[in-house]
Coordinates of C-alpha atoms and ligand atoms in Angstrom, one line a residue:
M140 CA 20.3 -10.7 -34.9
R141 CA 16.8 -9.0 -35.1
S142 CA 15.2 -9.9 -31.8
A143 CA 16.3 -12.0 -28.8
V144 CA 15.1 -13.3 -25.4
C145 CA 16.9 -13.3 -22.1
P146 CA 14.8 -15.9 -20.2
G147 CA 15.2 -16.5 -16.1
S148 CA 13.4 -16.2 -12.7
F149 CA 15.3 -13.1 -12.0
D150 CA 14.3 -13.5 -8.0
P151 CA 15.7 -10.7 -8.1
V152 CA 17.6 -9.3 -11.1
T153 CA 21.1 -8.9 -9.9
N154 CA 24.0 -6.6 -11.7
G155 CA 25.4 -10.0 -13.3
H156 CA 22.1 -10.1 -15.3
V157 CA 22.1 -6.5 -15.9
D158 CA 25.5 -6.8 -17.4
V159 CA 24.2 -9.5 -19.7
F160 CA 21.1 -7.4 -20.8
T161 CA 23.4 -4.5 -21.4
R162 CA 25.7 -6.7 -23.6
A163 CA 22.6 -8.4 -25.4
S164 CA 21.1 -5.3 -26.3
D165 CA 24.0 -4.4 -28.3
M166 CA 24.0 -7.6 -30.0
A167 CA 20.2 -7.5 -30.9
D168 CA 18.1 -5.2 -32.3
E169 CA 15.0 -6.0 -30.0
V170 CA 15.6 -7.5 -26.4
T171 CA 12.8 -9.1 -24.3
I172 CA 13.5 -10.2 -21.1
A173 CA 11.2 -13.1 -20.3
V174 CA 10.6 -13.9 -16.5
L175 CA 9.1 -17.3 -16.1
V176 CA 5.8 -17.8 -14.2
N177 CA 6.8 -20.8 -11.6
R178 CA 3.5 -22.0 -9.8
T179 CA 5.3 -24.7 -7.9
K180 CA 8.0 -22.6 -6.9
Q181 CA 8.0 -20.4 -3.7
S182 CA 9.8 -16.9 -4.6
L183 CA 11.1 -14.0 -2.5
F184 CA 9.6 -11.4 -4.9
T185 CA 6.4 -12.0 -6.6
L186 CA 6.1 -11.9 -10.7
D187 CA 4.5 -8.2 -10.8
E188 CA 7.5 -7.3 -8.2
R189 CA 9.9 -9.1 -10.1
V190 CA 9.1 -7.7 -13.2
D191 CA 8.8 -4.0 -11.8
L192 CA 12.6 -4.4 -10.6
L193 CA 13.4 -5.6 -14.0
D194 CA 11.8 -2.3 -15.4
A195 CA 13.2 -0.1 -13.0
S196 CA 16.5 -1.8 -13.9
V197 CA 16.5 -1.6 -17.6
A198 CA 14.9 1.7 -18.1
H199 CA 18.0 2.9 -19.6
L200 CA 18.4 0.4 -22.3
A201 CA 15.7 1.8 -24.9
N202 CA 15.5 -1.7 -27.0
V203 CA 15.3 -4.2 -23.6
K204 CA 11.9 -4.6 -23.0
V205 CA 10.5 -7.2 -19.9
D206 CA 7.7 -9.9 -20.5
V207 CA 6.3 -13.1 -18.7
F208 CA 5.9 -16.5 -19.7
E209 CA 4.2 -19.8 -18.7
G210 CA 5.2 -23.0 -20.1
L211 CA 7.9 -23.5 -22.5
L212 CA 10.2 -21.0 -23.3
V213 CA 10.5 -22.0 -27.1
D214 CA 6.3 -21.7 -27.6
W215 CA 6.7 -17.8 -26.2
C216 CA 9.7 -17.6 -28.8
R217 CA 7.3 -19.1 -31.6
A218 CA 4.5 -16.7 -30.2
H219 CA 6.7 -13.5 -30.4
G220 CA 8.9 -14.7 -33.3
V221 CA 11.8 -14.6 -31.5
K222 CA 14.4 -17.2 -32.9
H223 CA 17.4 -16.2 -30.6
V224 CA 18.0 -17.4 -27.1
I225 CA 20.9 -15.2 -24.9
K226 CA 21.9 -16.5 -21.6
G227 CA 24.9 -15.5 -19.3
L228 CA 27.5 -18.4 -18.3
R229 CA 29.2 -17.7 -15.1
A230 CA 31.8 -20.6 -14.7
V231 CA 31.6 -24.4 -16.1
S232 CA 29.5 -25.3 -13.4
D233 CA 26.6 -23.4 -15.3
F234 CA 27.6 -25.0 -18.5
D235 CA 26.0 -28.5 -18.1
Y236 CA 22.8 -27.5 -17.7
E237 CA 22.8 -24.8 -20.0
L238 CA 24.0 -26.7 -22.6
Q239 CA 21.5 -29.1 -22.1
M240 CA 18.4 -27.0 -22.1
A241 CA 20.1 -25.0 -25.3
Q242 CA 20.1 -28.6 -27.1
M243 CA 16.6 -29.5 -26.0
N244 CA 15.0 -26.0 -27.0
Q245 CA 17.2 -26.5 -30.4
R246 CA 15.6 -30.3 -30.5
L247 CA 11.9 -28.8 -30.0
S248 CA 12.2 -25.6 -32.3
G249 CA 15.4 -24.9 -34.1
I250 CA 15.7 -22.1 -31.7
D251 CA 19.6 -21.4 -31.0
T252 CA 21.3 -20.3 -27.8
F253 CA 24.1 -17.9 -27.6
F254 CA 26.0 -17.6 -24.1
I255 CA 27.7 -14.5 -23.0
S256 CA 30.4 -15.2 -20.5
T257 CA 29.8 -13.4 -17.4
S258 CA 32.1 -10.4 -16.8
P259 CA 34.3 -11.5 -14.2
Q260 CA 33.4 -9.0 -11.2
Y261 CA 30.1 -11.0 -11.5
S262 CA 31.2 -14.5 -11.8
F263 CA 30.3 -15.5 -8.4
L264 CA 26.9 -13.6 -7.9
S265 CA 23.5 -15.5 -8.4
S266 CA 20.2 -14.4 -7.2
S267 CA 19.8 -17.3 -4.6
L268 CA 23.2 -16.2 -2.6
V269 CA 21.8 -12.7 -2.7
R270 CA 18.8 -14.0 -0.9
E271 CA 20.7 -15.5 1.6
V272 CA 23.3 -12.6 2.1
G273 CA 20.2 -10.4 2.3
R274 CA 18.2 -12.6 4.7
F275 CA 21.2 -12.5 7.6
G276 CA 21.7 -8.5 7.1
G277 CA 24.8 -8.9 4.7
D278 CA 25.4 -5.9 2.4
V279 CA 24.4 -6.7 -1.4
S280 CA 24.2 -2.9 -2.3
T281 CA 27.1 -3.3 -5.0
M282 CA 25.8 -6.4 -6.3
V283 CA 22.1 -5.9 -7.2
P284 CA 20.4 -2.6 -8.8
A285 CA 19.5 0.5 -6.3
S286 CA 16.2 -0.4 -6.8
V287 CA 16.5 -4.0 -5.7
A288 CA 18.7 -3.5 -2.7
T289 CA 16.2 -1.4 -1.3
R290 CA 13.2 -3.5 -1.8
L291 CA 15.6 -6.7 -0.5
V292 CA 15.8 -4.6 2.9
E293 CA 11.9 -4.1 3.0
R294 CA 11.3 -7.3 2.2
F295 CA 13.2 -9.0 5.2
A296 CA 12.1 -6.3 7.5
E297 CA 8.5 -7.3 6.4
Q298 CA 9.5 -11.4 7.3
G299 CA 11.2 -10.6 10.5
S300 CA 14.8 -11.5 11.5
P301 CA 15.8 -15.2 11.1
S302 CA 15.8 -17.2 14.2
Ligands
PNS270 O1 16.8 -18.1 -13.9 P1 16.7 -19.4 -13.9 O2 15.9 -20.3 -13.2 O3 17.9 -20.3 -14.3 O4 16.2 -19.8 -15.4 C1 15.8 -21.2 -16.3 C2 14.8 -20.9 -17.5 C3 13.6 -20.1 -16.7 C4 15.3 -20.1 -18.5 C5 14.5 -22.6 -17.6 O5 14.0 -23.2 -16.7 C6 13.1 -22.3 -18.8 O6 13.1 -21.8 -19.8 N1 12.0 -22.9 -18.1 C7 10.8 -22.9 -18.8 C8 10.3 -24.6 -19.2 C9 11.1 -24.8 -20.6 O7 10.9 -24.3 -21.5 N2 11.8 -25.9 -20.2 C10 12.5 -26.5 -21.1 C11 14.1 -26.3 -21.4 S1 14.7 -27.2 -21.6

């Protein structure tokens, strides 16, 4: 596979995502992590922060880079000549929606999605749970890259403790 894209919100990136990027980097010559610009959804980290955290988390992977996209993923793929999407699948609960998106993207553009099964040690992990646990002071340091763990503590300190 020449080039592939791993799209997502990554608010924030977790070790489960990094596992998928690492394995994708073995499958494709060039992998782009494409971060969705979503102007309607409130995120914990700004787009620039999410990109910086991703950059730090994949700095050791020479053929992986980070970009942002707004609108349809398939339009970004067309503009960049990328014909393959790679996504992680954690459990059967992911499957329905992921399959629907994959089929829609295929219909719109002919672009195929390849699923990597998440490594079992990360199958419970999601950005939303990391945010929730971190917000209440739980230890997520084994679940996210070190830079993310640090920024989570800082962000929740800035926001003040939840009531
Ligand atoms: O991390 P997420 O939130 O599960 O990522 C979802 C994402 C960004 C991959 C998906 O929502 C997406 O591709 N959005 C862009 C809009 C689009 O192309 N929609 C049609 C896909 S069916």
